[in-house]
Amino acid sequence: MTGFDDLIHAPTRLSLVSLLAATEWADFKFLRDSLAMSDSALSKQLTTLEEAGYLEIRKSFVAKRPRTSARLTTRGHEAFAGHVAALQQIVARAGLSVVPPS
């Protein structure tokens, strides 16, 4: 998948996917705290992205406590890369860049 992605473009999901793109696996608590989201809001966004095939969710137990982690799938990485490229093209039409000058 390439191009502008309405599913990823929602601000919360864009922040979530961008954070996951920089990690192998990310713990639920790390995602929640990094994005300042409630458990239920994050859970809903993770489910939406999982249903689209953009991420994989892993549930396990550590010292009898449940632990949920997530990572982008290959499809999720491709969708994110395509979305970022589409955003760069949109911005470039205005003569701007999304990359700050060095």
PDB file of C-alpha atoms in Angstrom:
ATOM      1  CA  MET A   1       0.000   0.000   0.000  1.00  0.00           C
ATOM      2  CA  THR A   2       1.277   3.412  -0.869  1.00  0.00           C
ATOM      3  CA  GLY A   3      -0.093   6.899  -0.819  1.00  0.00           C
ATOM      4  CA  PHE A   4      -2.196   8.926   1.543  1.00  0.00           C
ATOM      5  CA  ASP A   5      -3.792   6.642   4.123  1.00  0.00           C
ATOM      6  CA  ASP A   6      -6.957   7.902   5.810  1.00  0.00           C
ATOM      7  CA  LEU A   7      -6.683   5.246   8.518  1.00  0.00           C
ATOM      8  CA  ILE A   8      -3.180   6.313   9.551  1.00  0.00           C
ATOM      9  CA  HIS A   9      -3.824  10.029   9.066  1.00  0.00           C
ATOM     10  CA  ALA A  10      -6.015  10.434  12.174  1.00  0.00           C
ATOM     11  CA  PRO A  11      -3.739  12.308  14.621  1.00  0.00           C
ATOM     12  CA  THR A  12      -3.805   9.673  17.354  1.00  0.00           C
ATOM     13  CA  ARG A  13      -3.114   6.806  14.965  1.00  0.00           C
ATOM     14  CA  LEU A  14      -0.441   8.799  13.127  1.00  0.00           C
ATOM     15  CA  SER A  15       1.367   9.381  16.431  1.00  0.00           C
ATOM     16  CA  LEU A  16       0.967   5.721  17.371  1.00  0.00           C
ATOM     17  CA  VAL A  17       2.192   4.345  14.047  1.00  0.00           C
ATOM     18  CA  SER A  18       5.108   6.770  13.984  1.00  0.00           C
ATOM     19  CA  LEU A  19       6.167   5.638  17.455  1.00  0.00           C
ATOM     20  CA  LEU A  20       5.848   1.967  16.487  1.00  0.00           C
ATOM     21  CA  ALA A  21       7.828   2.547  13.268  1.00  0.00           C
ATOM     22  CA  ALA A  22      10.846   3.432  15.412  1.00  0.00           C
ATOM     23  CA  THR A  23      10.700   0.272  17.561  1.00  0.00           C
ATOM     24  CA  GLU A  24      10.704  -3.498  17.178  1.00  0.00           C
ATOM     25  CA  TRP A  25       8.089  -4.152  19.895  1.00  0.00           C
ATOM     26  CA  ALA A  26       6.552  -1.538  22.181  1.00  0.00           C
ATOM     27  CA  ASP A  27       4.926  -2.232  25.535  1.00  0.00           C
ATOM     28  CA  PHE A  28       1.350  -1.015  26.059  1.00  0.00           C
ATOM     29  CA  LYS A  29       2.357   1.114  29.045  1.00  0.00           C
ATOM     30  CA  PHE A  30       5.166   2.754  27.064  1.00  0.00           C
ATOM     31  CA  LEU A  31       2.764   3.607  24.237  1.00  0.00           C
ATOM     32  CA  ARG A  32       0.096   4.854  26.624  1.00  0.00           C
ATOM     33  CA  ASP A  33       2.498   7.081  28.541  1.00  0.00           C
ATOM     34  CA  SER A  34       4.357   8.352  25.463  1.00  0.00           C
ATOM     35  CA  LEU A  35       1.119   9.335  23.754  1.00  0.00           C
ATOM     36  CA  ALA A  36      -0.674  10.502  26.926  1.00  0.00           C
ATOM     37  CA  MET A  37      -3.677   8.307  26.186  1.00  0.00           C
ATOM     38  CA  SER A  38      -6.088   6.436  28.391  1.00  0.00           C
ATOM     39  CA  ASP A  39      -5.959   2.640  28.410  1.00  0.00           C
ATOM     40  CA  SER A  40      -9.303   2.385  26.637  1.00  0.00           C
ATOM     41  CA  ALA A  41      -8.433   4.940  23.940  1.00  0.00           C
ATOM     42  CA  LEU A  42      -5.117   3.224  23.190  1.00  0.00           C
ATOM     43  CA  SER A  43      -6.746  -0.197  23.170  1.00  0.00           C
ATOM     44  CA  LYS A  44      -9.329   1.015  20.637  1.00  0.00           C
ATOM     45  CA  GLN A  45      -6.646   2.456  18.332  1.00  0.00           C
ATOM     46  CA  LEU A  46      -4.528  -0.690  18.570  1.00  0.00           C
ATOM     47  CA  THR A  47      -7.539  -2.839  17.674  1.00  0.00           C
ATOM     48  CA  THR A  48      -8.376  -0.627  14.685  1.00  0.00           C
ATOM     49  CA  LEU A  49      -4.826  -0.876  13.359  1.00  0.00           C
ATOM     50  CA  GLU A  50      -4.650  -4.612  14.066  1.00  0.00           C
ATOM     51  CA  GLU A  51      -7.898  -5.227  12.156  1.00  0.00           C
ATOM     52  CA  ALA A  52      -6.416  -3.348   9.185  1.00  0.00           C
ATOM     53  CA  GLY A  53      -3.388  -5.645   9.290  1.00  0.00           C
ATOM     54  CA  TYR A  54      -1.055  -2.775  10.208  1.00  0.00           C
ATOM     55  CA  LEU A  55       0.120  -4.158  13.515  1.00  0.00           C
ATOM     56  CA  GLU A  56       0.500  -7.306  15.528  1.00  0.00           C
ATOM     57  CA  ILE A  57      -0.455  -7.513  19.183  1.00  0.00           C
ATOM     58  CA  ARG A  58       1.266  -9.928  21.559  1.00  0.00           C
ATOM     59  CA  LYS A  59      -0.200 -10.762  24.971  1.00  0.00           C
ATOM     60  CA  SER A  60       1.834 -12.491  27.645  1.00  0.00           C
ATOM     61  CA  PHE A  61       2.289 -12.671  31.384  1.00  0.00           C
ATOM     62  CA  VAL A  62       5.259 -11.389  33.372  1.00  0.00           C
ATOM     63  CA  ALA A  63       5.241 -12.377  37.052  1.00  0.00           C
ATOM     64  CA  LYS A  64       1.526 -13.214  36.798  1.00  0.00           C
ATOM     65  CA  ARG A  65       0.745  -9.759  35.390  1.00  0.00           C
ATOM     66  CA  PRO A  66      -0.640  -9.383  31.876  1.00  0.00           C
ATOM     67  CA  ARG A  67       1.584  -7.596  29.396  1.00  0.00           C
ATOM     68  CA  THR A  68       0.511  -6.369  25.975  1.00  0.00           C
ATOM     69  CA  SER A  69       2.985  -5.351  23.303  1.00  0.00           C
ATOM     70  CA  ALA A  70       2.558  -4.212  19.718  1.00  0.00           C
ATOM     71  CA  ARG A  71       4.632  -3.883  16.586  1.00  0.00           C
ATOM     72  CA  LEU A  72       4.032  -2.795  13.027  1.00  0.00           C
ATOM     73  CA  THR A  73       3.652  -5.519  10.439  1.00  0.00           C
ATOM     74  CA  THR A  74       5.341  -5.292   7.052  1.00  0.00           C
ATOM     75  CA  ARG A  75       2.042  -3.972   5.706  1.00  0.00           C
ATOM     76  CA  GLY A  76       1.964  -1.351   8.472  1.00  0.00           C
ATOM     77  CA  HIS A  77       5.514  -0.204   7.706  1.00  0.00           C
ATOM     78  CA  GLU A  78       4.665   0.041   4.003  1.00  0.00           C
ATOM     79  CA  ALA A  79       1.456   1.971   4.681  1.00  0.00           C
ATOM     80  CA  PHE A  80       3.283   4.390   6.987  1.00  0.00           C
ATOM     81  CA  ALA A  81       6.109   4.936   4.479  1.00  0.00           C
ATOM     82  CA  GLY A  82       3.569   5.569   1.711  1.00  0.00           C
ATOM     83  CA  HIS A  83       1.616   7.970   3.884  1.00  0.00           C
ATOM     84  CA  VAL A  84       4.731   9.926   4.846  1.00  0.00           C
ATOM     85  CA  ALA A  85       5.749  10.130   1.173  1.00  0.00           C
ATOM     86  CA  ALA A  86       2.286  11.431   0.268  1.00  0.00           C
ATOM     87  CA  LEU A  87       2.492  14.066   3.027  1.00  0.00           C
ATOM     88  CA  GLN A  88       5.937  15.102   1.771  1.00  0.00           C
ATOM     89  CA  GLN A  89       4.531  15.565  -1.745  1.00  0.00           C
ATOM     90  CA  ILE A  90       1.660  17.682  -0.432  1.00  0.00           C
ATOM     91  CA  VAL A  91       4.036  19.892   1.536  1.00  0.00           C
ATOM     92  CA  ALA A  92       6.505  20.126  -1.368  1.00  0.00           C
ATOM     93  CA  ARG A  93       3.773  21.636  -3.572  1.00  0.00           C
ATOM     94  CA  ALA A  94       3.849  24.625  -1.252  1.00  0.00           C
ATOM     95  CA  GLY A  95       7.614  24.892  -1.667  1.00  0.00           C
ATOM     96  CA  LEU A  96       8.240  23.610   1.841  1.00  0.00           C
ATOM     97  CA  SER A  97       9.945  20.588   3.327  1.00  0.00           C
ATOM     98  CA  VAL A  98       8.969  18.365   6.234  1.00  0.00           C
ATOM     99  CA  VAL A  99      12.656  17.924   6.990  1.00  0.00           C
ATOM    100  CA  PRO A 100      14.157  20.901   8.831  1.00  0.00           C
ATOM    101  CA  PRO A 101      17.254  22.438   7.234  1.00  0.00           C
ATOM    102  CA  SER A 102      20.574  21.264   8.685  1.00  0.00           C
TER     103      SER A 102
END
